[in-house]
Tab-separated table of C-alpha atoms in Angstrom:
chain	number	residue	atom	x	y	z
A	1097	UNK	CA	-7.136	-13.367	15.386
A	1098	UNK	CA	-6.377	-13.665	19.118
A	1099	UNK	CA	-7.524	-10.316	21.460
A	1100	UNK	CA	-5.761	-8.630	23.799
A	1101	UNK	CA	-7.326	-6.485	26.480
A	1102	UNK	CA	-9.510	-3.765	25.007
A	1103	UNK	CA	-9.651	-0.546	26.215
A	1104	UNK	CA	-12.530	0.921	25.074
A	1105	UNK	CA	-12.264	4.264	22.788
A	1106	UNK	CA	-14.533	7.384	21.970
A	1107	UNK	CA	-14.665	5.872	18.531
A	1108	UNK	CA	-17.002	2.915	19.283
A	1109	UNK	CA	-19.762	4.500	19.345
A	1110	UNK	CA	-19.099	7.116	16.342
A	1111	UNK	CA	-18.599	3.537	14.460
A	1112	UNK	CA	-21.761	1.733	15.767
A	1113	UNK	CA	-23.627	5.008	14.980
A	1114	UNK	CA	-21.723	5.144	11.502
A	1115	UNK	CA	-22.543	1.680	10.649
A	1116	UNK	CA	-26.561	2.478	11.015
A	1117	UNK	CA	-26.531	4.902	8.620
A	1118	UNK	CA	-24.036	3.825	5.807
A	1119	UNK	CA	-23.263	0.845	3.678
A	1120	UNK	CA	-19.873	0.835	4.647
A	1121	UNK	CA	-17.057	2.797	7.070
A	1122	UNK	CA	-13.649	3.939	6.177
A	1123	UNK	CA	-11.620	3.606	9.489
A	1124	UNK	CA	-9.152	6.204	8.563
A	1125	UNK	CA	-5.776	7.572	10.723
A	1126	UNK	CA	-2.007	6.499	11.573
A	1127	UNK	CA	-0.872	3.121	12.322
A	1128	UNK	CA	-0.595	1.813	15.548
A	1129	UNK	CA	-4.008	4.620	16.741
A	1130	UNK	CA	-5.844	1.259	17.517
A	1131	UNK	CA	-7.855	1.238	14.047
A	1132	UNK	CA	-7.781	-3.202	13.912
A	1133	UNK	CA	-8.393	-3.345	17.142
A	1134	UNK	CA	-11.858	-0.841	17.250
A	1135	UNK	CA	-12.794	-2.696	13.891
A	1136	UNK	CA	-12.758	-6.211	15.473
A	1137	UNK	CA	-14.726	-5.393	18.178
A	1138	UNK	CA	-17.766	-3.951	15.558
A	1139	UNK	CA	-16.910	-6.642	12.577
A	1140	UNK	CA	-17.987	-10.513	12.306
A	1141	UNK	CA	-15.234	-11.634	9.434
A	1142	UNK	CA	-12.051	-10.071	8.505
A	1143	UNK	CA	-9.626	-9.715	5.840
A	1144	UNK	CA	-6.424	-9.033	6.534
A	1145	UNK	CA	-4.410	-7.747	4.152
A	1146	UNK	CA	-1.298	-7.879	5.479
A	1147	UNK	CA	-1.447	-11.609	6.985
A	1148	UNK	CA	2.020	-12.581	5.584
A	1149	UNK	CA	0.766	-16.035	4.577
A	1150	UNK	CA	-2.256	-14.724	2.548
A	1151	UNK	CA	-1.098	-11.339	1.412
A	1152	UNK	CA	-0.401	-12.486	-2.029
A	1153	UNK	CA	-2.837	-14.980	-2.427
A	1154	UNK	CA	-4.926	-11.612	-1.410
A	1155	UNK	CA	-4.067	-9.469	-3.914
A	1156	UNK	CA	-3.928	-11.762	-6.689
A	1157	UNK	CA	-7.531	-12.293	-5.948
A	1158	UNK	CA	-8.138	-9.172	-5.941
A	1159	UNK	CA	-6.393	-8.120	-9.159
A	1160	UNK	CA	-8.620	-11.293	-10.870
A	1161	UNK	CA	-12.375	-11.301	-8.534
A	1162	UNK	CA	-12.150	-8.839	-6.025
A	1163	UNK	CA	-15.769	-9.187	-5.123
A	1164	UNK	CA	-14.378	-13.033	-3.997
A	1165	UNK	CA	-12.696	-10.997	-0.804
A	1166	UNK	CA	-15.980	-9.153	0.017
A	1167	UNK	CA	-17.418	-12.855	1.397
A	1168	UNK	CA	-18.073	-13.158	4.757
A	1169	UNK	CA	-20.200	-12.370	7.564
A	1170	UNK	CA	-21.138	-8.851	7.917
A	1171	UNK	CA	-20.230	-6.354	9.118
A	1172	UNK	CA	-16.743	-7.650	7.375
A	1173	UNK	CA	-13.458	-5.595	8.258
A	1174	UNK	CA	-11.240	-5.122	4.991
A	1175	UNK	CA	-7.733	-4.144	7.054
A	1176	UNK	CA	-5.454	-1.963	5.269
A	1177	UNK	CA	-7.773	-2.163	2.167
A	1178	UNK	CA	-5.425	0.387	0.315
A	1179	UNK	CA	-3.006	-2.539	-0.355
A	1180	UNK	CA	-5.568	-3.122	-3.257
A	1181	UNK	CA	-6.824	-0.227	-3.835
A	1182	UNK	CA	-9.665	-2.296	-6.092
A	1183	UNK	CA	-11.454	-3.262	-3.146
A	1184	UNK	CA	-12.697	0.092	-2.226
A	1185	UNK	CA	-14.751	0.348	-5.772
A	1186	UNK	CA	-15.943	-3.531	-5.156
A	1187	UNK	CA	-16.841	-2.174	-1.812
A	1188	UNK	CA	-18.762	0.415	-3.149
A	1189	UNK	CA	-20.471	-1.582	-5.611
A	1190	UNK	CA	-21.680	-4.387	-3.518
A	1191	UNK	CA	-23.228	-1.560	-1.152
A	1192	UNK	CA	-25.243	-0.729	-4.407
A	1193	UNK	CA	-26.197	-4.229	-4.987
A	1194	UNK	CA	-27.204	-5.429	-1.164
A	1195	UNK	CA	-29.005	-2.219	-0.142
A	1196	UNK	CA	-28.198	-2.650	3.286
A	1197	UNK	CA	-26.650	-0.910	5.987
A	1198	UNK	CA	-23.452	-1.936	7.970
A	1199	UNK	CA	-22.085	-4.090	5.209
A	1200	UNK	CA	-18.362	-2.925	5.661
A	1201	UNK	CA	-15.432	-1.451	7.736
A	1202	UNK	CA	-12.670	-0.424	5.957
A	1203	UNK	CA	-9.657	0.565	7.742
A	1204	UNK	CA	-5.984	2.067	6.580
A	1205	UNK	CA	-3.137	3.852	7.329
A	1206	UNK	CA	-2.672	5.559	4.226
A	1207	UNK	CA	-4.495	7.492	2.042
A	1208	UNK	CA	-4.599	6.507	-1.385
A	1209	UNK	CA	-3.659	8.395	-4.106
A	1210	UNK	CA	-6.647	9.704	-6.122
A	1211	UNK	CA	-6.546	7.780	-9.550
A	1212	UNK	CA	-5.900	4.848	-7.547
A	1213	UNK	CA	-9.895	4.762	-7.011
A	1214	UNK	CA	-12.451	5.357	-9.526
A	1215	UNK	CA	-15.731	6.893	-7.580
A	1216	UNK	CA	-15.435	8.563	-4.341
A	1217	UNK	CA	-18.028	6.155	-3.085
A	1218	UNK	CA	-20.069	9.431	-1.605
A	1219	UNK	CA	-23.502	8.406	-0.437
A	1220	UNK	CA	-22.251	4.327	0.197
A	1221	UNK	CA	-18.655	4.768	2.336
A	1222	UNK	CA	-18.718	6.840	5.069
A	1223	UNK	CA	-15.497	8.515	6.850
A	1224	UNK	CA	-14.453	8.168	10.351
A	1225	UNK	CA	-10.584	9.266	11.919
A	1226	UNK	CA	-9.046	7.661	14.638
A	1227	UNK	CA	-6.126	9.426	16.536
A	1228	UNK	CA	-3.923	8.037	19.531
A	1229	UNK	CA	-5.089	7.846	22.788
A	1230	UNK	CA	-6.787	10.737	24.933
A	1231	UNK	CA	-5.870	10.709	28.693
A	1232	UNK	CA	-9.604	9.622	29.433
A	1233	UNK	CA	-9.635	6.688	26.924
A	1234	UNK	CA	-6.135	5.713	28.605
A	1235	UNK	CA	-7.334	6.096	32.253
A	1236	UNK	CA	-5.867	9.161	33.152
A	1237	UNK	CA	-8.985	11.444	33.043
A	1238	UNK	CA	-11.397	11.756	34.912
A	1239	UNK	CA	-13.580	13.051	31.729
A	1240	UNK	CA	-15.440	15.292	34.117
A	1241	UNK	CA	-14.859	18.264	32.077
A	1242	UNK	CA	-16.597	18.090	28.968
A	1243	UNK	CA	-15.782	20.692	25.617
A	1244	UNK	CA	-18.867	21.168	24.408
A	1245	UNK	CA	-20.496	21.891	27.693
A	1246	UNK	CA	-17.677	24.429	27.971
A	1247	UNK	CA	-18.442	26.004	24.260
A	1248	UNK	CA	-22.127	25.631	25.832
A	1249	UNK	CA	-21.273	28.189	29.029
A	1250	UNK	CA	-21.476	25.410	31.688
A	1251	UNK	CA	-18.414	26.738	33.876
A	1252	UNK	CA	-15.483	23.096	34.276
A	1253	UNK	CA	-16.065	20.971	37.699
A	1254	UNK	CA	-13.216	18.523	38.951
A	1255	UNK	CA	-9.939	18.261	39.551
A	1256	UNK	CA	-7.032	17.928	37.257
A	1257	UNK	CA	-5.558	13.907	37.789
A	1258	UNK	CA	-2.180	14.299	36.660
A	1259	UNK	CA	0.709	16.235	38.203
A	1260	UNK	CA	2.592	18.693	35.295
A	1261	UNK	CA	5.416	15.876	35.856
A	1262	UNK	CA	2.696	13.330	34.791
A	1263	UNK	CA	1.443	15.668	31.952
A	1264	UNK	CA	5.031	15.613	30.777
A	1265	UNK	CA	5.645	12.238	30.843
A	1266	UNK	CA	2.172	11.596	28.631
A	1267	UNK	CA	3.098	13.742	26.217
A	1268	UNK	CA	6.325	12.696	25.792
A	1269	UNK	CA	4.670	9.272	26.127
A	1270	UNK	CA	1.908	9.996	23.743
A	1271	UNK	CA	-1.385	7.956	23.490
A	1272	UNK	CA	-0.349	5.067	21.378
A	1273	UNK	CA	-2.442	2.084	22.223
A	1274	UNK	CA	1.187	-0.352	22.640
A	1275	UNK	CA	2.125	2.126	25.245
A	1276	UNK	CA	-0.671	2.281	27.646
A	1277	UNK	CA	-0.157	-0.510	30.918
A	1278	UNK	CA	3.870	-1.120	30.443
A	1279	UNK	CA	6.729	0.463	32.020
A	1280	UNK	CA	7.833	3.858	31.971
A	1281	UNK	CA	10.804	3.202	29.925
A	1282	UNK	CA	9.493	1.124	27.417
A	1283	UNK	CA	6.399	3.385	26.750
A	1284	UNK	CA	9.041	6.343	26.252
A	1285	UNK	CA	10.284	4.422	23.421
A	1286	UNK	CA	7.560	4.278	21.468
A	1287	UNK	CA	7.517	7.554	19.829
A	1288	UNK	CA	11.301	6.897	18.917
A	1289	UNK	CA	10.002	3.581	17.591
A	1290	UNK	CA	7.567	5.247	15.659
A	1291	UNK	CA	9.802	7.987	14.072
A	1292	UNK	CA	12.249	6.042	13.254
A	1293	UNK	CA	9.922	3.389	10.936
A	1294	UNK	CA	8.269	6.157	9.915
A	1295	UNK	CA	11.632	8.136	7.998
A	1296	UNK	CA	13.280	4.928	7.521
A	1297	UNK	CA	9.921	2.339	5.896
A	1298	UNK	CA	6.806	4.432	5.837
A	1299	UNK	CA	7.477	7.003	3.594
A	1300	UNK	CA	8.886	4.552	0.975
A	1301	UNK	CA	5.517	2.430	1.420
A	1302	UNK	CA	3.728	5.482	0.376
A	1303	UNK	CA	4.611	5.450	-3.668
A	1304	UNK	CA	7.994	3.725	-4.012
A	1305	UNK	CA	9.796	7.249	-3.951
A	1306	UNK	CA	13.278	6.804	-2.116
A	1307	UNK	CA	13.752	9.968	-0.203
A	1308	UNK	CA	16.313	10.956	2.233
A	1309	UNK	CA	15.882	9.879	5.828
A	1310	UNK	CA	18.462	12.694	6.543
A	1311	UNK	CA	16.648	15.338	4.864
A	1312	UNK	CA	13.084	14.208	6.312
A	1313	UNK	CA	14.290	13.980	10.060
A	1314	UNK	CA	15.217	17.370	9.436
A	1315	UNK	CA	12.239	18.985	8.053
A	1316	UNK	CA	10.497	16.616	10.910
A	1317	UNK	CA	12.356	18.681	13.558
A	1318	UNK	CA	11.328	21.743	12.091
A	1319	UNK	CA	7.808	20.953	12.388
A	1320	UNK	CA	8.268	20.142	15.909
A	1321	UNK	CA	9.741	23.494	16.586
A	1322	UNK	CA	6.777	24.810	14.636
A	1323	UNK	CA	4.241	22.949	16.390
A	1324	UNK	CA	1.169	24.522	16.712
A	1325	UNK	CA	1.711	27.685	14.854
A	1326	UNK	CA	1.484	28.848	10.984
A	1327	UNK	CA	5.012	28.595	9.692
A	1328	UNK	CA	5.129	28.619	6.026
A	1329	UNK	CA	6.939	26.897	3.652
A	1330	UNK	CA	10.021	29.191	3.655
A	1331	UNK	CA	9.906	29.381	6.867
A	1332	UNK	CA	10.101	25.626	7.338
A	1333	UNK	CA	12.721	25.369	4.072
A	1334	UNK	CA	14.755	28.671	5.878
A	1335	UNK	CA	14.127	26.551	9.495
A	1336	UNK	CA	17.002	24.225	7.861
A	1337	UNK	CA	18.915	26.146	5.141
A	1338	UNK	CA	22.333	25.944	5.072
A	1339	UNK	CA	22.326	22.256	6.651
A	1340	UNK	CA	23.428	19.105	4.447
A	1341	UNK	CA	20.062	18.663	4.680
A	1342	UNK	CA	18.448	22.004	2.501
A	1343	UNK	CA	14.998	21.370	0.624
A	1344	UNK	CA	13.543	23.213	-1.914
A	1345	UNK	CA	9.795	24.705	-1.074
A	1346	UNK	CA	8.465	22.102	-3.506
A	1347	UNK	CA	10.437	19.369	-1.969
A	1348	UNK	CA	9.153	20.901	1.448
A	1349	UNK	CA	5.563	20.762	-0.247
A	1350	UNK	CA	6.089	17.108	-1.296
A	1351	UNK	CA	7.442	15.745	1.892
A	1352	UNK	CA	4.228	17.498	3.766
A	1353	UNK	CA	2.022	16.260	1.488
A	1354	UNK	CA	3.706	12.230	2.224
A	1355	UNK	CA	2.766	13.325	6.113
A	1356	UNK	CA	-0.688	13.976	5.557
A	1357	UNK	CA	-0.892	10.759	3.282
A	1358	UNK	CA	-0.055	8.954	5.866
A	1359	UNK	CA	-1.990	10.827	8.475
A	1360	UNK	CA	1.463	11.865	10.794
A	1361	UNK	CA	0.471	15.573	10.815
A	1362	UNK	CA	-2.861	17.187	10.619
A	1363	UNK	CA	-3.514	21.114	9.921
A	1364	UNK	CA	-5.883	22.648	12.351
A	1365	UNK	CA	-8.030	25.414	10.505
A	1366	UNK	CA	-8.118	28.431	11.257
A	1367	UNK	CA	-11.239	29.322	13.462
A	1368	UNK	CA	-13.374	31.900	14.465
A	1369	UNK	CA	-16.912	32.111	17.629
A	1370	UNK	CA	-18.290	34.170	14.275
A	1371	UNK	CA	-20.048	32.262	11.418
A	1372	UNK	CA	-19.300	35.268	9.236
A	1373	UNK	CA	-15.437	35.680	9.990
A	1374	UNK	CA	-13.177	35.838	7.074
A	1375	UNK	CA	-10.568	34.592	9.730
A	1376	UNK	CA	-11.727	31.362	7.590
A	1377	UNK	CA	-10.551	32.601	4.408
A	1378	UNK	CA	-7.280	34.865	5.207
A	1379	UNK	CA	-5.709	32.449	8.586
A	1380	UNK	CA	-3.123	29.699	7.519
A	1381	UNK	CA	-3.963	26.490	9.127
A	1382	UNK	CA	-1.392	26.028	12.415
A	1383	UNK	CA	0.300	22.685	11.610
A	1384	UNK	CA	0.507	19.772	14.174
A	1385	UNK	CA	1.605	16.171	14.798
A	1386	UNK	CA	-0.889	13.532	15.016
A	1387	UNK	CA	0.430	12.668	18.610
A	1388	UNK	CA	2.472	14.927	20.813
A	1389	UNK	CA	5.068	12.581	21.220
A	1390	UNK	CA	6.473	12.932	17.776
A	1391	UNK	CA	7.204	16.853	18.061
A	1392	UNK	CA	9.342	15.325	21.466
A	1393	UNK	CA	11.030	12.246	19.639
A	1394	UNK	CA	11.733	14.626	16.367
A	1395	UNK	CA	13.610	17.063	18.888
A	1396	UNK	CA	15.154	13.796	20.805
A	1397	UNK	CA	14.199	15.114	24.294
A	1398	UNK	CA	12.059	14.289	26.858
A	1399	UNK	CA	10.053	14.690	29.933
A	1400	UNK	CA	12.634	16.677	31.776
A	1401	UNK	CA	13.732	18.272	28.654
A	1402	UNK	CA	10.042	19.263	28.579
A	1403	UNK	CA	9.667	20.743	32.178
């Protein structure tokens, strides 16, 4: 598989570390976050599922030997592994059997659903997300300021890169690996891109449910004018009541649920400096995209509509 120009990521050395201490490494977040790409640069063989020319021949073997699929160098990379869900349980087993460490990196864009699987594989298959870019892995931080020497008291040093016209533009822009290095223009339309397979393919990929792209670009927009807070249910299924477009809270529920499946939003718990807090226990999580630039393609504006 030929490689393009790799720009390194945060994540390569939560893998390598990963890979020293497990069997195997699920590579988990949404597609086009650079998952393949990361893998490769850690893995010796590959499989890759969706190779159009192979996929078949793939999944026959895997409904018949999957174990045949596990052969290759090591560590091997199992792409989109959730195509045959098997896999993950031959995975496991083999880890069993070798006894080694860095046997496997799994990676997908979906999660699967849970009697797809039969054994968590706890203990053999560890867990790693990967989100889009962050300005430093794209080149536009410095990375001078540092979180947990902030949480730590150390008091921030440096100066911000990016004017709040360039801030705009990278959120609206997002930090999708396809977008970094190309024009303005064309990296603006990769969000759209991304919305658009995402209500239109995506969704149906998930479980062979047909659902209404009219009624989830709707509920999509709601979450964008949610962003970052903790909306409920009715206040998400009020958000578009009286549209063409009205959900039930259990259709709401359902359509969520797809999201998080397929790793497009992520709920941020709630949070609290005290170890005792019940802020735990009583706080809704505050719902976000997985990328910025989804909440600004779902409300079809931009970086001036931003500023």
């Amino acid at each position: 598989m030929a490689q393009r120009e790799y720009k390194k990521r945060i994540a390569d050395r939560l893998l390598q570390d990963a890979m020293k201490a497990n069997g195997a490494l699920w590579i988990l977040g949404p597609k086009w976050c650079g998952k393949t790409w990361t893998a490769l640069q850690a893995a010796r063989s590959s499989l890759m599922m969706q190779d159009p020319d192979q996929s078949l021949n793939y999944l026959q073997q895997a409904a018949v030997k999957p174990s045949l699929l596990l052969t290759g160098e090591t560590p091997r990379l199992l792409d989109e592994w959730q195509m045959a869900p098997v896999l993950w349980d031959a995975v496991r087993y083999a880890v069993d059997q070798r006894g080694n460490m860095g046997q496997f990196i799994l990676t997908g864009s979906t999660m699967p659903l849970r009697h797809e699987v039969m054994h968590s594989g706890t203990g053999r298959i560890a867990r790693l997300k990967m989100r889009t870019m962050s300005l430093f892995e794209s080149g536009e931080s410095s990375g001078q300021v540092s979180l947990s020497d902030l949480f730590n008291g150390k008091e921030p040093e440096g100066q911000a890169m990016l004017s709040i016209e360039e801030l705009a533009f990278a959120v609206a822009r997002g930090g999708w690996p396809a977008s970094i290095g190309i024009s303005d223009q064309a990296a603006l339309s990769q969000a759209g891109e991304y919305l658009k397979a995402l209500i239109q393919t995506d969704i149906y990929e998930v479980d062979d449910i047909k659902r209404d792209p009219q009624k989830i670009s709707m509920l999509m927009r709601s979450l964008a004018r949610n962003i970052a807070t903790i909306a409920t249910l009715e206040t998400l299924r009020k958000d578009i009541a009286g549209a063409e477009a009205d959900l039930a809270v259990n259709t709401v529920q359902s359509y969520l649920e797809v999201f998080e499946r397929l790793f497009v939003v992520e709920n941020q718990p709630a949070w609290s400096a005290r170890l005792r807090s019940k802020a735990y226990l009583r706080k809704a999580p505050k719902r976000h995209f997985v990328d910025p630039s989804i909440a600004v393609a779902a409300l079809n504006t931009n970086p001036e509509g931003l500023l």
